[in-house]
Amino acid sequence: MVGAGQLARMTHRAAIDLGVELRVLATDPDEAAVHAGADHLIGTPDEITDLRRLAEGAEVLTFDHEHVPSEIIEQLENEGVTVVPSARSKRLAQDKSYARERLGELGFPLPPFRLVHSSEEVADFGDEYGWPVVAKAPTGGYDGKGVWMVDDERAEPVPAERLAAGLLLEPKLELQRELAVVVARSTTGETRAFPVAETVQREAMCREILVPAPIPEALRQRAEELAISIVEATDSHGVVAVEMFVVDGDLLINELALRPHNSGHFTIEGTETSQFEQHLRAVLGWPLGSTELTAPAVVTVNVVGPSDGSDPRSRLAEAAGVPGAHLHIYGKEARPGRKLGHVTVRGPDLDSARDSALAAVMILEGNRSEEVEDV
Ligand SMILES: Nc1ncnc2c1ncn2[C@@H]1O[C@H](COP(=O)(O)OP(=O)(O)O)[C@@H](O)[C@H]1O
Ligand SMILES: [Mg+2]
């Protein structure tokens, strides 16, 4: 697995149970999966020689992030390395404007968008769709880094360096909800979706994951069908997360991740098979595991580094006292605004599971009670 962050760390956990030997590529010995004891190489994800070393003797090469340039993945494929997901499908998660174009060609419902390179084009888009406009760096963004609002291009133009590589523009949509569907597709072609999740973001970063998403059954079914048909139509393999917007009661596809995803962390306790085990099964061409929920409701809340820079681990013992709270701390250095862990609670309904998960997270984050609000 290329990458050694928390996704690799949790995949390592799944690999231990299965007896699968997982080797990760870390850029630095301080990364989360290395701390957890994963077999590792130190190297750079865009250095082909490091990737060759990583893949040596392995049945399959996969990823915990999007940072390997697709030309390099393609080169490895040409050299005979089995890479899952393939360079072609991985690009859907690496380049938001390529993904929009490809999914548009395939007929999937998308927000209006335009790839632009000049300030005039930004101004024209805003005049056409209304201000503010949402601008996204097509590559390299995550957790809202690389996404910002342009209030009025003529009054306050986008810095030229942000336009140089092209910008993906979208109208600022009135989002009723955001959903995520994690789907796994094995190299055998078998496909299974995990239950549809509602994701709740703050400052464009996912904070809460509510499962099953509290939406009408018809919408839930449509979300699942859309996610499965995207994975099939793009011939993607492994675990794929499909982020969607609910606008005017209907679904629009936001973006894809071709790897285990934050919105799927609830599956560790919340479904029969975790997304991490499912990813291993899928990339190895094994039968997929059951995605049945293990409780009527499952809520995951992310633990984010508090503004005072304190480490949530200093409050672990107290958080461990919250009944039903499954604590996951990634062992990363605490920095304000950084995702450091998550808490999952299973319960009879979303409200009670959410209350307990938030209680534990508030303790871990140092009791920031202002974070608790109705969603
Ligand atoms: N067009 C839009 N209108 C309103 N909100 C948006 C729009 N695009 C993105 N957002 C908000 O910003 C968040 C992050 O955007 P996204 O494109 O998913 O980037 P990232 O790669 O950082 O996850 C979304 O989850 C959503 O809350
Ligand atoms: Mg996103």
Short mmCIF file of C-alpha atoms and ligand atoms in Angstrom, two decimals:
data_model
loop_
_atom_site.label_atom_id
_atom_site.label_comp_id
_atom_site.label_asym_id
_atom_site.label_seq_id
_atom_site.Cartn_x
_atom_site.Cartn_y
_atom_site.Cartn_z
CA MET A 1 0.00 0.00 0.00
CA VAL A 2 1.39 3.35 -1.04
CA GLY A 3 0.97 5.70 1.93
CA ALA A 4 1.17 5.17 5.66
CA GLY A 5 -1.45 7.49 7.13
CA GLN A 6 -4.47 6.51 9.19
CA LEU A 7 -6.09 4.65 6.29
CA ALA A 8 -3.03 2.43 5.94
CA ARG A 9 -2.95 2.05 9.71
CA MET A 10 -6.52 0.76 9.79
CA THR A 11 -5.90 -1.44 6.74
CA HIS A 12 -2.90 -2.86 8.61
CA ARG A 13 -5.25 -3.82 11.44
CA ALA A 14 -7.51 -5.67 9.00
CA ALA A 15 -4.52 -7.35 7.36
CA ILE A 16 -3.34 -8.67 10.73
CA ASP A 17 -6.63 -10.50 11.31
CA LEU A 18 -6.61 -12.00 7.83
CA GLY A 19 -2.94 -12.95 7.97
CA VAL A 20 -2.37 -10.90 4.83
CA GLU A 21 1.12 -9.42 4.66
CA LEU A 22 0.80 -5.71 4.10
CA ARG A 23 3.80 -3.53 3.35
CA VAL A 24 3.38 0.24 3.28
CA LEU A 25 5.38 3.06 1.72
CA ALA A 26 5.95 5.81 4.28
CA THR A 27 7.59 9.14 3.56
CA ASP A 28 8.69 9.34 7.17
CA PRO A 29 9.04 6.86 10.05
CA ASP A 30 6.68 8.99 12.11
CA GLU A 31 3.60 8.12 10.04
CA ALA A 32 0.52 6.51 11.58
CA ALA A 33 0.84 3.03 10.01
CA VAL A 34 4.53 2.80 10.86
CA HIS A 35 3.72 3.63 14.48
CA ALA A 36 1.25 0.76 14.43
CA GLY A 37 4.03 -1.63 13.44
CA ALA A 38 3.27 -2.11 9.74
CA ASP A 39 6.08 -3.54 7.62
CA HIS A 40 7.31 -0.46 5.78
CA LEU A 41 9.71 1.12 3.34
CA ILE A 42 10.68 4.76 3.53
CA GLY A 43 10.33 6.48 0.17
CA THR A 44 8.48 9.01 -1.95
CA PRO A 45 5.18 8.23 -3.64
CA ASP A 46 6.16 9.92 -6.91
CA GLU A 47 9.55 8.18 -7.16
CA ILE A 48 9.12 5.17 -9.42
CA THR A 49 12.17 3.41 -7.99
CA ASP A 50 10.61 3.53 -4.51
CA LEU A 51 7.33 2.16 -5.87
CA ARG A 52 9.18 -0.64 -7.66
CA ARG A 53 10.88 -1.57 -4.39
CA LEU A 54 7.54 -1.51 -2.59
CA ALA A 55 5.84 -3.71 -5.20
CA GLU A 56 8.66 -6.27 -5.35
CA GLY A 57 7.25 -9.71 -4.58
CA ALA A 58 3.77 -8.32 -3.88
CA GLU A 59 0.60 -9.77 -5.36
CA VAL A 60 -0.98 -6.35 -5.73
CA LEU A 61 -0.14 -2.67 -5.25
CA THR A 62 -2.78 -0.31 -3.84
CA PHE A 63 -3.04 3.11 -2.20
CA ASP A 64 -4.07 4.98 0.93
CA HIS A 65 -3.97 8.37 -0.86
CA GLU A 66 -4.20 10.04 -4.27
CA HIS A 67 -0.66 11.36 -4.64
CA VAL A 68 0.94 8.93 -7.10
CA PRO A 69 0.86 10.62 -10.53
CA SER A 70 -1.17 8.55 -12.98
CA GLU A 71 1.72 8.40 -15.50
CA ILE A 72 3.77 6.64 -12.84
CA ILE A 73 0.97 4.19 -12.04
CA GLU A 74 0.67 3.52 -15.76
CA GLN A 75 4.40 2.92 -16.07
CA LEU A 76 4.22 0.34 -13.26
CA GLU A 77 1.28 -1.34 -15.00
CA ASN A 78 3.33 -1.51 -18.20
CA GLU A 79 6.15 -3.14 -16.24
CA GLY A 80 3.74 -5.88 -15.17
CA VAL A 81 2.87 -4.74 -11.64
CA THR A 82 -0.75 -5.50 -10.72
CA VAL A 83 -2.10 -2.16 -9.53
CA VAL A 84 -5.62 -1.88 -8.08
CA PRO A 85 -7.27 0.53 -8.72
CA SER A 86 -5.81 1.02 -12.19
CA ALA A 87 -4.15 4.26 -13.32
CA ARG A 88 -7.17 5.05 -15.48
CA SER A 89 -9.76 4.73 -12.75
CA LYS A 90 -7.51 6.23 -10.06
CA ARG A 91 -7.42 9.45 -12.08
CA LEU A 92 -11.11 9.94 -11.25
CA ALA A 93 -10.05 10.63 -7.67
CA GLN A 94 -6.94 12.63 -8.53
CA ASP A 95 -8.35 15.23 -10.86
CA LYS A 96 -11.73 16.74 -10.04
CA SER A 97 -12.17 18.27 -13.50
CA TYR A 98 -11.29 15.03 -15.32
CA ALA A 99 -13.77 13.22 -13.06
CA ARG A 100 -16.51 15.75 -13.83
CA GLU A 101 -15.93 15.38 -17.56
CA ARG A 102 -15.83 11.60 -17.48
CA LEU A 103 -18.89 11.22 -15.25
CA GLY A 104 -20.72 13.80 -17.38
CA GLU A 105 -19.99 11.80 -20.55
CA LEU A 106 -21.33 8.72 -18.82
CA GLY A 107 -24.55 10.59 -18.03
CA PHE A 108 -24.29 10.88 -14.23
CA PRO A 109 -25.95 13.88 -12.54
CA LEU A 110 -23.41 16.59 -11.67
CA PRO A 111 -23.42 20.16 -10.37
CA PRO A 112 -22.88 22.75 -13.11
CA PHE A 113 -19.10 23.22 -13.47
CA ARG A 114 -16.47 24.83 -15.65
CA LEU A 115 -12.70 24.52 -15.80
CA VAL A 116 -11.20 28.01 -16.19
CA HIS A 117 -7.75 29.56 -16.55
CA SER A 118 -8.36 33.31 -16.42
CA SER A 119 -9.87 35.96 -14.22
CA GLU A 120 -12.33 36.95 -16.99
CA GLU A 121 -13.66 33.40 -17.11
CA VAL A 122 -14.18 33.45 -13.32
CA ALA A 123 -16.09 36.73 -13.63
CA ASP A 124 -18.22 35.36 -16.49
CA PHE A 125 -19.08 32.22 -14.54
CA GLY A 126 -20.17 34.26 -11.50
CA ASP A 127 -22.28 36.57 -13.66
CA GLU A 128 -23.95 33.54 -15.19
CA TYR A 129 -24.59 31.48 -12.03
CA GLY A 130 -24.51 34.16 -9.32
CA TRP A 131 -22.00 35.01 -6.61
CA PRO A 132 -20.39 33.59 -4.58
CA VAL A 133 -18.83 30.90 -6.71
CA VAL A 134 -17.11 27.79 -5.32
CA ALA A 135 -13.58 27.41 -6.71
CA LYS A 136 -11.64 24.17 -6.44
CA ALA A 137 -8.07 23.25 -7.25
CA PRO A 138 -8.59 20.26 -9.58
CA THR A 139 -5.79 18.27 -7.94
CA GLY A 140 -4.17 17.88 -4.55
CA GLY A 141 -7.03 19.05 -2.30
CA TYR A 142 -8.57 17.26 0.70
CA ASP A 143 -10.57 18.19 3.82
CA GLY A 144 -11.58 21.45 2.14
CA LYS A 145 -7.97 22.46 1.47
CA GLY A 146 -8.11 23.50 -2.16
CA VAL A 147 -11.78 24.61 -1.97
CA TRP A 148 -12.74 28.24 -1.42
CA MET A 149 -15.43 30.82 -2.14
CA VAL A 150 -14.99 33.63 -4.60
CA ASP A 151 -17.33 36.41 -3.47
CA ASP A 152 -16.86 38.72 -6.42
CA GLU A 153 -14.01 38.28 -8.90
CA ARG A 154 -13.99 41.94 -9.95
CA ALA A 155 -13.71 43.24 -6.38
CA GLU A 156 -11.27 40.62 -5.16
CA PRO A 157 -9.66 38.56 -7.92
CA VAL A 158 -8.39 35.02 -7.43
CA PRO A 159 -4.57 35.10 -7.09
CA ALA A 160 -2.92 34.39 -10.45
CA GLU A 161 -0.96 31.40 -9.11
CA ARG A 162 -4.24 29.67 -8.25
CA LEU A 163 -5.45 30.09 -11.83
CA ALA A 164 -2.25 28.91 -13.45
CA ALA A 165 -3.05 25.19 -13.11
CA GLY A 166 -6.74 25.74 -13.92
CA LEU A 167 -9.64 26.11 -11.51
CA LEU A 168 -12.83 24.14 -11.32
CA LEU A 169 -15.77 26.49 -10.73
CA GLU A 170 -19.22 25.57 -9.44
CA PRO A 171 -22.18 27.58 -8.25
CA LYS A 172 -22.56 27.66 -4.48
CA LEU A 173 -25.33 25.11 -4.12
CA GLU A 174 -27.99 25.05 -1.44
CA LEU A 175 -27.08 21.65 0.02
CA GLN A 176 -29.92 19.93 1.86
CA ARG A 177 -27.59 17.14 2.87
CA GLU A 178 -24.37 15.47 1.85
CA LEU A 179 -24.26 11.71 1.42
CA ALA A 180 -21.46 9.24 0.90
CA VAL A 181 -21.74 5.71 -0.38
CA VAL A 182 -18.75 3.42 0.00
CA VAL A 183 -18.79 0.66 -2.59
CA ALA A 184 -16.37 -2.20 -3.04
CA ARG A 185 -15.74 -3.91 -6.34
CA SER A 186 -13.55 -6.98 -6.38
CA THR A 187 -11.25 -7.65 -9.33
CA THR A 188 -13.63 -10.56 -9.99
CA GLY A 189 -16.36 -7.99 -10.73
CA GLU A 190 -18.40 -8.67 -7.59
CA THR A 191 -19.76 -5.37 -6.25
CA ARG A 192 -21.27 -4.47 -2.87
CA ALA A 193 -22.31 -1.17 -1.35
CA PHE A 194 -22.09 -0.27 2.32
CA PRO A 195 -25.14 1.45 3.82
CA VAL A 196 -25.66 5.04 2.63
CA ALA A 197 -24.17 7.56 5.09
CA GLU A 198 -25.00 11.18 5.69
CA THR A 199 -21.84 13.21 6.15
CA VAL A 200 -21.88 16.49 8.04
CA GLN A 201 -19.06 18.93 7.27
CA ARG A 202 -17.84 21.94 9.18
CA GLU A 203 -15.61 24.36 7.31
CA ALA A 204 -15.65 21.90 4.40
CA MET A 205 -14.19 19.12 6.58
CA CYS A 206 -16.22 16.02 7.44
CA ARG A 207 -17.08 15.99 11.14
CA GLU A 208 -19.93 13.48 11.48
CA ILE A 209 -21.10 10.36 9.68
CA LEU A 210 -24.68 9.21 10.33
CA VAL A 211 -25.81 5.75 9.23
CA PRO A 212 -28.28 4.92 7.90
CA ALA A 213 -28.66 8.37 6.35
CA PRO A 214 -31.99 9.81 7.57
CA ILE A 215 -33.50 10.18 4.10
CA PRO A 216 -36.51 8.70 2.32
CA GLU A 217 -36.11 5.10 1.20
CA ALA A 218 -36.42 5.99 -2.49
CA LEU A 219 -33.54 8.48 -2.24
CA ARG A 220 -31.43 5.98 -0.30
CA GLN A 221 -31.97 3.39 -3.00
CA ARG A 222 -31.16 5.86 -5.74
CA ALA A 223 -27.92 6.85 -3.96
CA GLU A 224 -26.87 3.22 -3.69
CA GLU A 225 -27.73 2.49 -7.31
CA LEU A 226 -25.89 5.57 -8.53
CA ALA A 227 -22.76 4.67 -6.57
CA ILE A 228 -22.77 1.10 -7.84
CA SER A 229 -23.32 2.16 -11.43
CA ILE A 230 -20.48 4.71 -11.25
CA VAL A 231 -18.07 2.05 -10.03
CA GLU A 232 -19.19 -0.34 -12.75
CA ALA A 233 -19.31 2.23 -15.56
CA THR A 234 -15.80 3.46 -14.74
CA ASP A 235 -14.54 -0.12 -14.29
CA SER A 236 -13.08 0.75 -10.89
CA HIS A 237 -11.84 -1.81 -8.39
CA GLY A 238 -11.15 -1.78 -4.67
CA VAL A 239 -13.08 0.41 -2.27
CA VAL A 240 -14.55 3.55 -3.83
CA ALA A 241 -16.29 6.33 -1.92
CA VAL A 242 -18.86 8.35 -3.84
CA GLU A 243 -19.64 11.76 -2.30
CA MET A 244 -23.03 13.20 -3.25
CA PHE A 245 -25.01 16.36 -2.66
CA VAL A 246 -28.78 16.44 -2.08
CA VAL A 247 -30.10 19.53 -3.84
CA ASP A 248 -33.83 20.11 -4.37
CA GLY A 249 -34.50 16.58 -3.19
CA ASP A 250 -32.30 15.07 -5.88
CA LEU A 251 -28.76 13.72 -6.05
CA LEU A 252 -25.68 15.26 -7.66
CA ILE A 253 -22.29 13.53 -7.67
CA ASN A 254 -19.62 15.62 -5.96
CA GLU A 255 -16.42 13.57 -6.04
CA LEU A 256 -14.91 10.12 -5.80
CA ALA A 257 -12.14 8.61 -3.69
CA LEU A 258 -10.64 5.33 -4.90
CA ARG A 259 -9.50 4.02 -1.53
CA PRO A 260 -10.94 3.53 1.94
CA HIS A 261 -12.52 6.82 2.99
CA ASN A 262 -13.30 8.79 6.13
CA SER A 263 -17.03 8.37 5.50
CA GLY A 264 -16.54 4.59 5.78
CA HIS A 265 -14.91 4.51 9.22
CA PHE A 266 -18.26 3.57 10.74
CA THR A 267 -17.88 0.13 9.12
CA ILE A 268 -15.21 -0.96 11.63
CA GLU A 269 -17.89 -1.61 14.25
CA GLY A 270 -21.01 -0.75 12.25
CA THR A 271 -21.08 -3.42 9.56
CA GLU A 272 -20.21 -7.11 9.38
CA THR A 273 -17.10 -6.35 7.31
CA SER A 274 -15.04 -3.17 7.63
CA GLN A 275 -14.18 -1.09 4.57
CA PHE A 276 -10.52 -1.90 5.24
CA GLU A 277 -11.02 -5.66 5.13
CA GLN A 278 -13.32 -5.14 2.13
CA HIS A 279 -10.60 -3.20 0.32
CA LEU A 280 -8.13 -6.04 0.88
CA ARG A 281 -10.69 -8.59 -0.31
CA ALA A 282 -11.50 -6.49 -3.39
CA VAL A 283 -7.92 -5.80 -4.50
CA LEU A 284 -6.95 -9.45 -3.94
CA GLY A 285 -9.88 -10.71 -6.01
CA TRP A 286 -11.52 -12.44 -3.07
CA PRO A 287 -15.25 -12.75 -2.39
CA LEU A 288 -16.55 -9.62 -0.66
CA GLY A 289 -17.82 -9.66 2.91
CA SER A 290 -21.28 -8.80 4.18
CA THR A 291 -22.07 -5.10 4.46
CA GLU A 292 -25.04 -5.58 6.81
CA LEU A 293 -25.34 -3.11 9.66
CA THR A 294 -24.62 -4.53 13.10
CA ALA A 295 -27.02 -2.09 14.81
CA PRO A 296 -30.05 0.02 13.88
CA ALA A 297 -27.93 3.21 13.91
CA VAL A 298 -24.21 3.96 13.78
CA VAL A 299 -22.61 7.38 14.22
CA THR A 300 -18.97 8.30 13.75
CA VAL A 301 -17.60 11.68 14.83
CA ASN A 302 -14.10 12.76 13.85
CA VAL A 303 -11.64 13.92 16.47
CA VAL A 304 -10.00 17.11 15.25
CA GLY A 305 -6.95 18.75 16.85
CA PRO A 306 -8.15 21.51 19.20
CA SER A 307 -7.02 25.12 18.75
CA ASP A 308 -4.85 25.03 21.88
CA GLY A 309 -2.69 22.38 20.21
CA SER A 310 -3.31 19.87 23.01
CA ASP A 311 -3.22 16.14 22.28
CA PRO A 312 -6.54 14.26 22.60
CA ARG A 313 -4.53 11.31 23.92
CA SER A 314 -4.03 13.24 27.15
CA ARG A 315 -7.80 12.81 27.73
CA LEU A 316 -8.22 9.22 26.50
CA ALA A 317 -8.91 7.73 29.91
CA GLU A 318 -11.81 10.09 30.53
CA ALA A 319 -13.28 9.53 27.04
CA ALA A 320 -13.03 5.78 27.59
CA GLY A 321 -15.69 6.21 30.28
CA VAL A 322 -18.39 7.10 27.76
CA PRO A 323 -20.51 3.95 27.40
CA GLY A 324 -20.51 2.43 23.93
CA ALA A 325 -17.86 4.79 22.56
CA HIS A 326 -15.33 3.03 20.31
CA LEU A 327 -12.25 5.25 20.38
CA HIS A 328 -9.84 5.36 17.45
CA ILE A 329 -6.79 7.57 17.77
CA TYR A 330 -4.37 7.54 14.87
CA GLY A 331 -1.18 8.40 16.77
CA LYS A 332 -0.52 11.49 14.66
CA GLU A 333 1.10 14.60 16.06
CA ALA A 334 -1.61 16.91 17.41
CA ARG A 335 -2.06 20.09 15.41
CA PRO A 336 -5.09 22.42 15.40
CA GLY A 337 -7.63 21.43 12.74
CA ARG A 338 -5.94 18.12 11.89
CA LYS A 339 -7.99 14.88 11.89
CA LEU A 340 -6.48 12.85 14.73
CA GLY A 341 -9.01 10.11 15.24
CA HIS A 342 -12.67 9.21 15.36
CA VAL A 343 -15.27 7.80 17.72
CA THR A 344 -18.00 5.37 16.67
CA VAL A 345 -21.12 4.54 18.65
CA ARG A 346 -23.81 2.01 17.75
CA GLY A 347 -27.27 2.55 19.10
CA PRO A 348 -30.99 2.05 18.78
CA ASP A 349 -31.37 5.37 16.91
CA LEU A 350 -29.21 8.13 15.40
CA ASP A 351 -29.91 10.69 18.13
CA SER A 352 -28.71 8.57 21.02
CA ALA A 353 -25.69 7.23 19.11
CA ARG A 354 -24.76 10.78 18.08
CA ASP A 355 -25.10 12.10 21.63
CA SER A 356 -22.68 9.50 22.96
CA ALA A 357 -20.19 9.91 20.12
CA LEU A 358 -20.21 13.69 20.55
CA ALA A 359 -19.79 13.35 24.31
CA ALA A 360 -16.62 11.30 23.83
CA VAL A 361 -15.28 13.60 21.13
CA MET A 362 -15.91 16.69 23.24
CA ILE A 363 -13.84 15.18 26.00
CA LEU A 364 -11.05 14.26 23.57
CA GLU A 365 -11.06 17.73 22.02
CA GLY A 366 -11.05 19.40 25.45
CA ASN A 367 -14.77 20.05 25.95
CA ARG A 368 -15.50 22.39 23.13
CA SER A 369 -19.21 22.41 23.87
CA GLU A 370 -19.88 25.08 21.20
CA GLU A 371 -19.33 22.31 18.67
CA VAL A 372 -22.58 20.64 19.64
CA GLU A 373 -25.40 21.91 17.59
CA ASP A 374 -28.37 20.40 15.84
CA VAL A 375 -27.86 19.14 12.34
N1 LIG B 1 -20.67 23.63 -5.18
C1 LIG B 1 -20.73 23.60 -3.85
N2 LIG B 1 -21.72 24.26 -3.19
C2 LIG B 1 -21.77 24.24 -1.83
N3 LIG B 1 -20.88 23.60 -1.04
C3 LIG B 1 -19.87 22.91 -1.64
C4 LIG B 1 -19.76 22.89 -3.06
N4 LIG B 1 -18.67 22.14 -3.38
C5 LIG B 1 -18.13 21.73 -2.21
N5 LIG B 1 -18.85 22.19 -1.16
C6 LIG B 1 -18.56 21.93 0.28
O1 LIG B 1 -17.16 21.79 0.46
C7 LIG B 1 -16.85 20.45 0.90
C8 LIG B 1 -15.51 20.01 0.30
O2 LIG B 1 -15.59 20.01 -1.13
P1 LIG B 1 -15.02 18.81 -1.97
O3 LIG B 1 -15.21 19.15 -3.41
O4 LIG B 1 -15.61 17.54 -1.51
O5 LIG B 1 -13.46 18.91 -1.67
P2 LIG B 1 -12.47 18.01 -0.76
O6 LIG B 1 -11.61 17.34 -1.78
O7 LIG B 1 -11.74 18.98 0.08
O8 LIG B 1 -13.31 17.04 0.02
C9 LIG B 1 -18.03 19.61 0.45
O9 LIG B 1 -18.14 18.44 1.23
C10 LIG B 1 -19.17 20.59 0.69
O10 LIG B 1 -19.49 20.68 2.07
MG MG B 2 -14.91 15.87 -0.54
#
